[in-house]
Coordinates of C-alpha atoms in Angstrom, one line a residue:
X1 CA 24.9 67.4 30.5
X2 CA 27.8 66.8 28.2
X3 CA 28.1 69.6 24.7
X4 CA 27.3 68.8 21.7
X5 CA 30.4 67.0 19.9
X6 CA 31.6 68.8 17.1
X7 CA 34.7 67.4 17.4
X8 CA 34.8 66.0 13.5
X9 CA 37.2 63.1 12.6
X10 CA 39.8 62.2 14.2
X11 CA 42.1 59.8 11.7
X12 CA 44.6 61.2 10.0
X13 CA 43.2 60.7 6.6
X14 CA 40.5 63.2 7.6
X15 CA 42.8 65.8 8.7
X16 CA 44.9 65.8 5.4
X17 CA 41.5 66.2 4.2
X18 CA 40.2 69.0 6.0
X19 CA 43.7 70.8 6.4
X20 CA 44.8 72.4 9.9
X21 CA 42.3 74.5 10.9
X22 CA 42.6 75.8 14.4
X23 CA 43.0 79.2 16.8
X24 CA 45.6 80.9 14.9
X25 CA 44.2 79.9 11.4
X26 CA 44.1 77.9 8.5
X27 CA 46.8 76.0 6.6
X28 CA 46.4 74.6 3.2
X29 CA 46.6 71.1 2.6
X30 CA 49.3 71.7 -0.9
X31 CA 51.8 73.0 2.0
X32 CA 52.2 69.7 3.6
X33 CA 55.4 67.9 1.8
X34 CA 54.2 64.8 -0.4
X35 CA 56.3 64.6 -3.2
X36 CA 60.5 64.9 -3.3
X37 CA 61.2 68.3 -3.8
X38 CA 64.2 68.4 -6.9
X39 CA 66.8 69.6 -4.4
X40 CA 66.8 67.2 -2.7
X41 CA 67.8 65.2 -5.1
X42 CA 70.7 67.3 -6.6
X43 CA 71.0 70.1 -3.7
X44 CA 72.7 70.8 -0.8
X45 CA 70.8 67.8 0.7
X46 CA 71.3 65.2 -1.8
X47 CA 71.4 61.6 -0.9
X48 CA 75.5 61.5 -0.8
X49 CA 75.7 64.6 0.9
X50 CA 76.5 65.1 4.6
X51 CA 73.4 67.0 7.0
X52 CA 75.3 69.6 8.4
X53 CA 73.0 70.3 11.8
X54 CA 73.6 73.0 14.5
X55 CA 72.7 72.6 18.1
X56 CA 70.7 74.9 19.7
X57 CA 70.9 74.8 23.6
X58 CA 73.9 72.9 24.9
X59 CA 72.5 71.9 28.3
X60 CA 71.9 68.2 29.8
X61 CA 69.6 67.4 27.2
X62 CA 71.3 68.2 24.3
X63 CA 74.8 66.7 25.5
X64 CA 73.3 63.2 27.1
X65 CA 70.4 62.5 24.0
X66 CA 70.4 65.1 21.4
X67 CA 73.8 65.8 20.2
X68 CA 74.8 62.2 20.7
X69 CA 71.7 61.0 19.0
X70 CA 72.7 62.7 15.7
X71 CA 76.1 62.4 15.8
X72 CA 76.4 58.9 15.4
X73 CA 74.7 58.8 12.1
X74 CA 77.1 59.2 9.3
X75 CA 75.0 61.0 7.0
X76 CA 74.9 64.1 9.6
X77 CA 77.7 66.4 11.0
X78 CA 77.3 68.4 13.8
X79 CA 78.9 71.4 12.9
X80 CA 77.5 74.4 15.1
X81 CA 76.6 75.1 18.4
X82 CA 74.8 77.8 20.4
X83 CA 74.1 78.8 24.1
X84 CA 73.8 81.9 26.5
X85 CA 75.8 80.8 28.8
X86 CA 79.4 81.1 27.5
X87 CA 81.1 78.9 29.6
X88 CA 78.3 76.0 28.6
X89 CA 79.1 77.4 24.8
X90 CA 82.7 76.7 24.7
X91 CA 82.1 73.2 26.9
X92 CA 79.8 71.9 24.0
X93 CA 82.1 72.9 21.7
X94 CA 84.5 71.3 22.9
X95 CA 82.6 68.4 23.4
X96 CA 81.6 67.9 19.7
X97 CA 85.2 68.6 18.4
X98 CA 86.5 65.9 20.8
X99 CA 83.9 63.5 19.6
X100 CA 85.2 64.2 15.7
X101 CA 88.3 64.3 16.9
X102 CA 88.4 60.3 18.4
X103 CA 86.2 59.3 15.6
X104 CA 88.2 60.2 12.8
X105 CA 91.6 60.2 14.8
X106 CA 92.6 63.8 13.2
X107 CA 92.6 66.6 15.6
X108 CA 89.2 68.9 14.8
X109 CA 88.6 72.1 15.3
X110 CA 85.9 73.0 13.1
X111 CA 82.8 73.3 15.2
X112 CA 81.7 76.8 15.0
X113 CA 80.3 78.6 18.4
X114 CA 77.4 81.0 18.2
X115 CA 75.7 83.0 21.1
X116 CA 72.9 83.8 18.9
X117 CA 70.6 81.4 17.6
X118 CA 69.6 84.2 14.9
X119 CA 73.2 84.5 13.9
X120 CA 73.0 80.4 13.5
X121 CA 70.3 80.6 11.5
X122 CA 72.0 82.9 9.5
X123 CA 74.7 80.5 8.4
X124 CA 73.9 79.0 4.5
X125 CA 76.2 76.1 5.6
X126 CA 73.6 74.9 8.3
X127 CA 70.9 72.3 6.9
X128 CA 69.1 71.4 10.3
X129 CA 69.0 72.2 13.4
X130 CA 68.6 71.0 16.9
X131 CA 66.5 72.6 19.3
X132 CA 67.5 71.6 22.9
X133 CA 66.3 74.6 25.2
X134 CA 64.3 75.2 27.8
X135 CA 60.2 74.9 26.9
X136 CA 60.0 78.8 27.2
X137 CA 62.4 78.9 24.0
X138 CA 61.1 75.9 22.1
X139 CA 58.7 77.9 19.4
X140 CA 60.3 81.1 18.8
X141 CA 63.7 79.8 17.3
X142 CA 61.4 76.4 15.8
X143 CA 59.5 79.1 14.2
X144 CA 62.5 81.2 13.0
X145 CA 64.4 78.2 11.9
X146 CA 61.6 76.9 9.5
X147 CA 61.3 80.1 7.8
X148 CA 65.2 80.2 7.3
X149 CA 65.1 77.0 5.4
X150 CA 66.0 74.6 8.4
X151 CA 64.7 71.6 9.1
X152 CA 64.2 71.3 12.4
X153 CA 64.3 68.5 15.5
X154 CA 63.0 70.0 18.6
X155 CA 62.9 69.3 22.3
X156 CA 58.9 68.5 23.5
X157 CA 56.8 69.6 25.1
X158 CA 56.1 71.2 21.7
X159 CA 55.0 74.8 23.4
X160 CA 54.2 76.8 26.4
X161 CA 50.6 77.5 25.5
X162 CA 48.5 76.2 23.0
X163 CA 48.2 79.2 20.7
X164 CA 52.0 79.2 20.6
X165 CA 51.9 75.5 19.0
X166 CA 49.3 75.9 16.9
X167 CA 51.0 78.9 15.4
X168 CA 54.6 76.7 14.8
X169 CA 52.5 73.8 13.5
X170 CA 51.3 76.2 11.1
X171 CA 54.4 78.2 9.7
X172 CA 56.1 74.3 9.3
X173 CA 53.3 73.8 6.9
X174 CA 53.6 76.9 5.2
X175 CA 56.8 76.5 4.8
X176 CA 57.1 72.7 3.8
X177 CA 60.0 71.9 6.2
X178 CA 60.5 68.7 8.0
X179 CA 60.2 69.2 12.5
X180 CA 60.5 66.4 14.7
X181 CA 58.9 66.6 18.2
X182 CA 61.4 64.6 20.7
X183 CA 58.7 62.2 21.3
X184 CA 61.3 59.3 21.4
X185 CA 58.8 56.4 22.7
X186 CA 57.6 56.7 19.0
X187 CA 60.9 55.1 18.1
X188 CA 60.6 51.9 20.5
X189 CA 59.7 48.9 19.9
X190 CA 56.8 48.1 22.5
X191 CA 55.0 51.1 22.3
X192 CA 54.9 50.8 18.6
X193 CA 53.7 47.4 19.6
X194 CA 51.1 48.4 22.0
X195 CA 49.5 50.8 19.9
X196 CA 49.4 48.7 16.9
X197 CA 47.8 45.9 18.7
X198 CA 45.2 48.3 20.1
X199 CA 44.5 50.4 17.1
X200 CA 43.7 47.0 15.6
X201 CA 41.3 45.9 18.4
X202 CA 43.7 43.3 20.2
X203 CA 41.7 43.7 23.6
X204 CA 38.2 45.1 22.0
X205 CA 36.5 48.3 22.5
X206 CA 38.7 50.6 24.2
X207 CA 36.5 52.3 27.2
X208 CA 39.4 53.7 29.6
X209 CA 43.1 54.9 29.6
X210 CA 45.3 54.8 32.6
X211 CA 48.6 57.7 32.6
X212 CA 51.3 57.2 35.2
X213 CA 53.5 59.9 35.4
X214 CA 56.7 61.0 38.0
X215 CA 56.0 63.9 39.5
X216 CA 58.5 66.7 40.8
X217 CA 59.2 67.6 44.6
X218 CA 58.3 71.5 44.7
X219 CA 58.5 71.9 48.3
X220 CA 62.2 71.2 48.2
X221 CA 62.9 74.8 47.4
X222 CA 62.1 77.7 49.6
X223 CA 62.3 81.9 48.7
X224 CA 65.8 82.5 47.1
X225 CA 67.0 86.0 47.5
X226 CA 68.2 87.6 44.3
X227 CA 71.7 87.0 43.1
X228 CA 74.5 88.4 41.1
X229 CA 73.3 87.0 37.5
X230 CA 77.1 84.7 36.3
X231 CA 79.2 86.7 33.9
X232 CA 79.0 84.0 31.5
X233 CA 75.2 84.0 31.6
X234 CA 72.8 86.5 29.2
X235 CA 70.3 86.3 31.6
X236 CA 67.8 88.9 30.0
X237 CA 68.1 86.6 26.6
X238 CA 67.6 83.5 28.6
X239 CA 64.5 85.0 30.3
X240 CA 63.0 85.8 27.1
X241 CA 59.7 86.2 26.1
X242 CA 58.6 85.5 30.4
X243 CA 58.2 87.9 32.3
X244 CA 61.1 89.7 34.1
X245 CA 62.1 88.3 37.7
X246 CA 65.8 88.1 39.7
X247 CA 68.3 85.8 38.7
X248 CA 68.4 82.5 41.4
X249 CA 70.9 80.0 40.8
X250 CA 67.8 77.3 41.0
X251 CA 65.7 79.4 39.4
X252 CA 68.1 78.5 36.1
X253 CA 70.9 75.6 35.9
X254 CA 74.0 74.7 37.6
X255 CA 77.0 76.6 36.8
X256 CA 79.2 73.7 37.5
X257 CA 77.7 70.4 35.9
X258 CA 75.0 69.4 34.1
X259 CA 72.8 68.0 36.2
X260 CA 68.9 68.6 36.1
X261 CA 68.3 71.9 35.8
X262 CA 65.5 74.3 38.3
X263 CA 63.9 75.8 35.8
X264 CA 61.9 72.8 35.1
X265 CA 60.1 73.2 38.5
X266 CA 59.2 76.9 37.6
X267 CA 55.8 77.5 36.2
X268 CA 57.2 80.4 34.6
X269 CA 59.2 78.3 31.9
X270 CA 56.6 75.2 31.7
X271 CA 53.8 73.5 33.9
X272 CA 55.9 70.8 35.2
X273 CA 55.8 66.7 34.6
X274 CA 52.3 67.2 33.0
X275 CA 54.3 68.5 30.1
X276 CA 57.7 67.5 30.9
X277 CA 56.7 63.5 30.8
X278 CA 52.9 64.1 29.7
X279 CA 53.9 65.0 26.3
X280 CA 55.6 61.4 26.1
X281 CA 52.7 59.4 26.9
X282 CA 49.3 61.5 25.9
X283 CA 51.5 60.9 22.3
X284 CA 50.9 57.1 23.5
X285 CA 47.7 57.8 24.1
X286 CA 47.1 59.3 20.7
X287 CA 48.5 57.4 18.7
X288 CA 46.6 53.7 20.3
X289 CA 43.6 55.3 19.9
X290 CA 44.0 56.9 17.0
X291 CA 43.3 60.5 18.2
X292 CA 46.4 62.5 16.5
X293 CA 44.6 64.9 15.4
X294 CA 42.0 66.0 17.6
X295 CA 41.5 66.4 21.2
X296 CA 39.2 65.5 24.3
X297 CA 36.0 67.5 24.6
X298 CA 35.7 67.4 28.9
X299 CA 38.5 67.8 31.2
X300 CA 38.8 68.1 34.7
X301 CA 41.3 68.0 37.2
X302 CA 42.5 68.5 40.9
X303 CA 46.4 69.1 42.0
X304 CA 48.2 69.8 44.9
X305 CA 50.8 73.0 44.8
X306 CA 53.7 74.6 46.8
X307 CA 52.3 76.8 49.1
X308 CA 52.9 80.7 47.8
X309 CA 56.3 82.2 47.4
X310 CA 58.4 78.9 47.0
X311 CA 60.8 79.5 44.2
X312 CA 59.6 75.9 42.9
X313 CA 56.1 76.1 42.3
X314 CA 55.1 73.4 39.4
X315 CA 52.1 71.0 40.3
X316 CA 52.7 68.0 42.4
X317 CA 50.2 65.0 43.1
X318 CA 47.2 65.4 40.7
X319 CA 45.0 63.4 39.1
X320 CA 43.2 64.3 35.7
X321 CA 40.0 63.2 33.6
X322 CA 39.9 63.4 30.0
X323 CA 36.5 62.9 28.1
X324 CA 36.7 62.2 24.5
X325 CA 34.0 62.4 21.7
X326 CA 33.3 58.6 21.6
X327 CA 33.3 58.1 25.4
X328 CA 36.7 57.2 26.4
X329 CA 38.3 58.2 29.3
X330 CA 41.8 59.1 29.7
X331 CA 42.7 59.1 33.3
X332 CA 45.8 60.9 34.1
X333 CA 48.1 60.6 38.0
X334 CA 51.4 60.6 39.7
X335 CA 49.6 57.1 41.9
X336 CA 49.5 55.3 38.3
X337 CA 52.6 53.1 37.8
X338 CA 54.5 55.2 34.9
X339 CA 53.5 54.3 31.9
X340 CA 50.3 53.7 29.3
X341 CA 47.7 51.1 30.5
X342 CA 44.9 50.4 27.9
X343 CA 41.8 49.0 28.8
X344 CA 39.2 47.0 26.7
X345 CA 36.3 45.2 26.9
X346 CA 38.8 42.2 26.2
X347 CA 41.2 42.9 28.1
X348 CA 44.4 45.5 28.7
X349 CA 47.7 46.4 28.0
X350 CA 50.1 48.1 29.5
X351 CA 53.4 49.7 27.7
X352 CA 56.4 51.9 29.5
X353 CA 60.1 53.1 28.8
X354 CA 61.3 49.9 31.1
X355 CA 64.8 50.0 32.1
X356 CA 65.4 52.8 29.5
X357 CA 66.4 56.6 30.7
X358 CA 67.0 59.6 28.5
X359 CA 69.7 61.2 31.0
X360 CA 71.9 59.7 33.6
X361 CA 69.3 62.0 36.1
X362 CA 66.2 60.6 34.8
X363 CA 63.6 62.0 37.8
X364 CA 61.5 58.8 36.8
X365 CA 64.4 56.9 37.5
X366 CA 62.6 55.5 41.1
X367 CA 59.5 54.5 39.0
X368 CA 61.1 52.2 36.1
X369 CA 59.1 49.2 35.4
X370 CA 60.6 45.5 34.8
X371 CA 57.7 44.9 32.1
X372 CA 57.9 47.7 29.3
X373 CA 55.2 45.5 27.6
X374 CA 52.6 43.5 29.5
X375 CA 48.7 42.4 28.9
X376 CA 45.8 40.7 30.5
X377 CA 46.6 37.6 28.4
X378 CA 50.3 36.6 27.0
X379 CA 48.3 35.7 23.8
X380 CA 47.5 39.0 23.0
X381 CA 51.0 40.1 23.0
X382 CA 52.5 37.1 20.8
X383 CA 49.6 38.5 18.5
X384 CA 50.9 39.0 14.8
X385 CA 49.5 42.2 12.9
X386 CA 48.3 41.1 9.4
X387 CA 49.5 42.6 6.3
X388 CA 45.8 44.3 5.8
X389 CA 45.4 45.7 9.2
X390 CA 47.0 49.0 11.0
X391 CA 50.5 49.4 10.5
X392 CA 52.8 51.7 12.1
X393 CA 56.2 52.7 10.5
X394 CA 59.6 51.5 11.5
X395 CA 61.5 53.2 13.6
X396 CA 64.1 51.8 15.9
X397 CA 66.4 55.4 16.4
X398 CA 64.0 58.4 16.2
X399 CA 67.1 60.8 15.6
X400 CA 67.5 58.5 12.8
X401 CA 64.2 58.8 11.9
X402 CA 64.6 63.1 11.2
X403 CA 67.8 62.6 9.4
X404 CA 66.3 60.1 7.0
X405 CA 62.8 62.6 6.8
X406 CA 64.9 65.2 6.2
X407 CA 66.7 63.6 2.8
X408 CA 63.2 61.8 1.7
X409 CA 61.0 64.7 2.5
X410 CA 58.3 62.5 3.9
X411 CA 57.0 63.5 7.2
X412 CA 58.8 62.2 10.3
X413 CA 56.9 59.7 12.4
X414 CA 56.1 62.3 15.6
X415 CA 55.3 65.7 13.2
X416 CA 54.8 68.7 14.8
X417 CA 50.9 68.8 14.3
X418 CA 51.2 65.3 16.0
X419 CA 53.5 66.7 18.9
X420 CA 50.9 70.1 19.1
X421 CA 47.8 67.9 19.9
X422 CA 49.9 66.0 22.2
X423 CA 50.7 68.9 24.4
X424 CA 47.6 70.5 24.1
X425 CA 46.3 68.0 26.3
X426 CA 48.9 68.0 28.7
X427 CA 48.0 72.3 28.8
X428 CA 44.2 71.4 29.2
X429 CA 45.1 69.4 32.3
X430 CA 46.6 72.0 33.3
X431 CA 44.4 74.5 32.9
X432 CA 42.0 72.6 34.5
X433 CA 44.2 72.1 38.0
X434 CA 44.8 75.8 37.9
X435 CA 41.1 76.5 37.3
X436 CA 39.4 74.0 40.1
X437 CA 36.5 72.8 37.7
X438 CA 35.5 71.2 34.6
X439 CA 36.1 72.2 31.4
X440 CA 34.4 72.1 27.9
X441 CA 36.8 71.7 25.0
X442 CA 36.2 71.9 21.0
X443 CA 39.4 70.5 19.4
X444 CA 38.2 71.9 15.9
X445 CA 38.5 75.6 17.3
X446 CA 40.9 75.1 19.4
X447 CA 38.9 77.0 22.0
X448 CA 37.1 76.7 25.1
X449 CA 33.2 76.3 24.9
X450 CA 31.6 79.3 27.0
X451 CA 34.9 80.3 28.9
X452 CA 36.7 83.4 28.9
X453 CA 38.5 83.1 31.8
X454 CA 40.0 79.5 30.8
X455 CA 40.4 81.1 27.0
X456 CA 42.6 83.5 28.3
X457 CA 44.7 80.4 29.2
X458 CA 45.5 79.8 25.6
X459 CA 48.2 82.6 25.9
X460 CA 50.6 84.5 28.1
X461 CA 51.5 88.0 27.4
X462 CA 55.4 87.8 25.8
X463 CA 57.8 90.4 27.0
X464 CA 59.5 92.6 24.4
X465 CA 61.6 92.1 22.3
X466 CA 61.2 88.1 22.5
X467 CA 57.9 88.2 20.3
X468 CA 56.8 85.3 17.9
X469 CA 56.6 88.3 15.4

């Protein structure tokens, strides 16, 4: 017998209305940034002033999308960067000064290195920041950037547990700055498309949701014995707020490229491509259906895992049901072509990335689609949205996008509240392979119905001195 929905609205309207209540409490609606503030308009981050931006984590990510991503706007200069490993350090620095260096044709030195974000933050000079770093050091910084002023864009998935994001989501409020979740399908054109043709009933009532996602290859990895921890690396800083285990070489990233780092397979720092490409399209998801700002209420799951002691030890095959309040179901598996399929009573439509690759090492390179945009029926697709109906913003370049939030002071198009509900249903599913059964979920609380043992879920116990506060 399903609970009793008390899962309240779900459009965004109501949730400006009601505020963000959730786990780690409430935030008022007068914190959420309507109106230009006046320095903006004749402050540091006036219209014909520069963005100066440092970059937090100068791995693969942040040199193949991130940094590149900002630099090529005009109205932004990245002037900072910052890393634990000192060799990867004085390689991004390098990196950026070259790029300003061919750009302008002046030989540039400029680019400041810091090994501590704090000290980063620390600089007046800074305006904004990049956060490029593993998941396991997405809030802490996001959090400690926000209340030093910065605006922020951030890596997803948005947290490593779902208290930790609704706790970031709520000091961005408090603090009126702009975040960005990387979310970049936001800012292409077909799933804009997609979602805007569904929201606007295109193919009818929406009944079920199909997920593809890549999945990783755990069993590749077998038990590493401890080694020397690199002289350039701070290993205890990089470990954080995780719990304390020996230094492995795949355990981290490559000391000699940039190539897709281990840690990504290491439940320890994230729960694998349920986050790591879930994120991406449960945003889809969201967004079609207009669920931004609420969550399913049943959620089950089944997953296969590494058998114990592999170094690797994210999720591989799974497949995932999600049970929202008005009877959709979001089905979620690695045996679903990649990409969003919506289905209606009047037919479906299906949306992916295409051709298109973050990094050169995309692992969902083997699964690219010809179609990024296809349908039961071409008509629906050559479909124009009216003038009265839903309408999504713009956005062609969602770097772009958090530079031009950051002057206007208008919220970006994937806001951290946005990117927090996205993740927390990639964390429910998995939750729910870890725990073998269904679960009950109220998205208002933010807590499981009747359920201490998944509760304790919604948190991990953070090493000292790497606390949230």
């Amino acid at each position: 017998m399903r609970p009793k929905n008390n899962a309240g609205g779900r459009s965004r309207r109501n949730f400006l209305k009601n505020a963000i209540t959730g786990a780690a409490g409430t935030v008022a609606l007068a914190h959420i940034p309507m109106i230009v503030p006046a320095h903006v308009i004749s402050g540091p981050l006036a219209p014909s002033n520069r963005i100066n931006v440092g970059a937090i984590g100068n791995g693969r990510i942040s040199r193949e999308h991130d940094m590149p991503g900002v630099w090529k706007h005009d109205a932004a200069r990245i002037m900072a960067v910052c890393d634990l490993d000192s060799n990867r350090l004085a390689s991004a620095q390098k990196f950026v000064n070259d790029y300003y260096t061919k750009k302008t044709g002046k030989a540039d030195n400029s680019v400041k290195a810091y090994h501590n974000y704090q000290e980063l933050l620390a600089d007046k000079d800074i305006d904004a920041v990049i956060i490029s770093t593993p998941d396991h050091w997405h809030v802490i910084p996001a959090v400690a950037a926000v209340r030093a002023g910065k605006d922020v864009y951030m890596q997803k998935p948005a947290s490593l547990t779902i208290s930790e994001g609704r706790y970031l989501s709520n000091e961005v409020h408090k603090t009126g700055r702009i975040l960005q979740i990387g979310s970049q399908q936001r800012s292409m054109p077909q799933f804009k498309k997609a979602c805007e043709l569904v929201r606007n009933g295109r193919i009818g009532k929406v009944h079920t949701v199909y997920v593809g996602l890549p999945i990783d290859d755990p069993s590749q990895s077998t038990p590493e014995k401890e080694m020397p921890v690199p002289a350039e690396l701070n290993y205890e800083a990089w470990l954080g707020e995780t719990p304390f285990v020996p230094y492995t070489l795949k355990r981290v990233h490559p000391t000699n490229d940039f190539s897709r780092p281990g840690w990504l397979r290491c439940e320890q720092f994230g729960a694998g491509m349920i986050t790591g490409w879930g994120a991406h399209h449960f945003d889809i998801v969201n967004w079609g259906l207009g669920y931004e700002y609420t969550g399913p209420i049943e959620v089950s799951a089944k997953a296969e895992f590494p058998a114990a002691g592999n170094l690797w030890n994210v999720h591989g095959p799974f497949q995932s049901e999600n049970i929202y309040a008005d009877g959709v179901k979001v089905l979620a598996s690695n045996s679903y072509p990649n990409g969003v399929k919506f289905v209606g009573s009047d037919g479906w439509i299906f949306v992916s990335r295409g051709n298109y690759s973050a990094t050169a090492n995309d692992p969902a390179g083997q699964a690219k689609n010809s179609k990024a945009l296809d349908a039961s029926d071409p008509k629906i697709l050559s479909s124009i949205i009216g003038e009265n109906e839903i309408r999504f913003v713009d956005s062609l370049d969602h770097h772009g996008n958090w530079l031009e939030a950051v002057r206007s002071r208008r919220q970006p198009i994937t806001p951290i509240e946005v990117g927090h509900r996205a993740c927390t249903v990639c964390l429910l599913n998995h939750t729910a392979m870890k725990l073998k059964r269904k679960l009950f979920w109220d998205p208002v609380k933010e807590r499981f119905q009747n359920d201490d043992e998944a509760n304790a879920t919604l948190t991990r116990p953070q090493r000292w001195p790497y606390l949230l506060d």
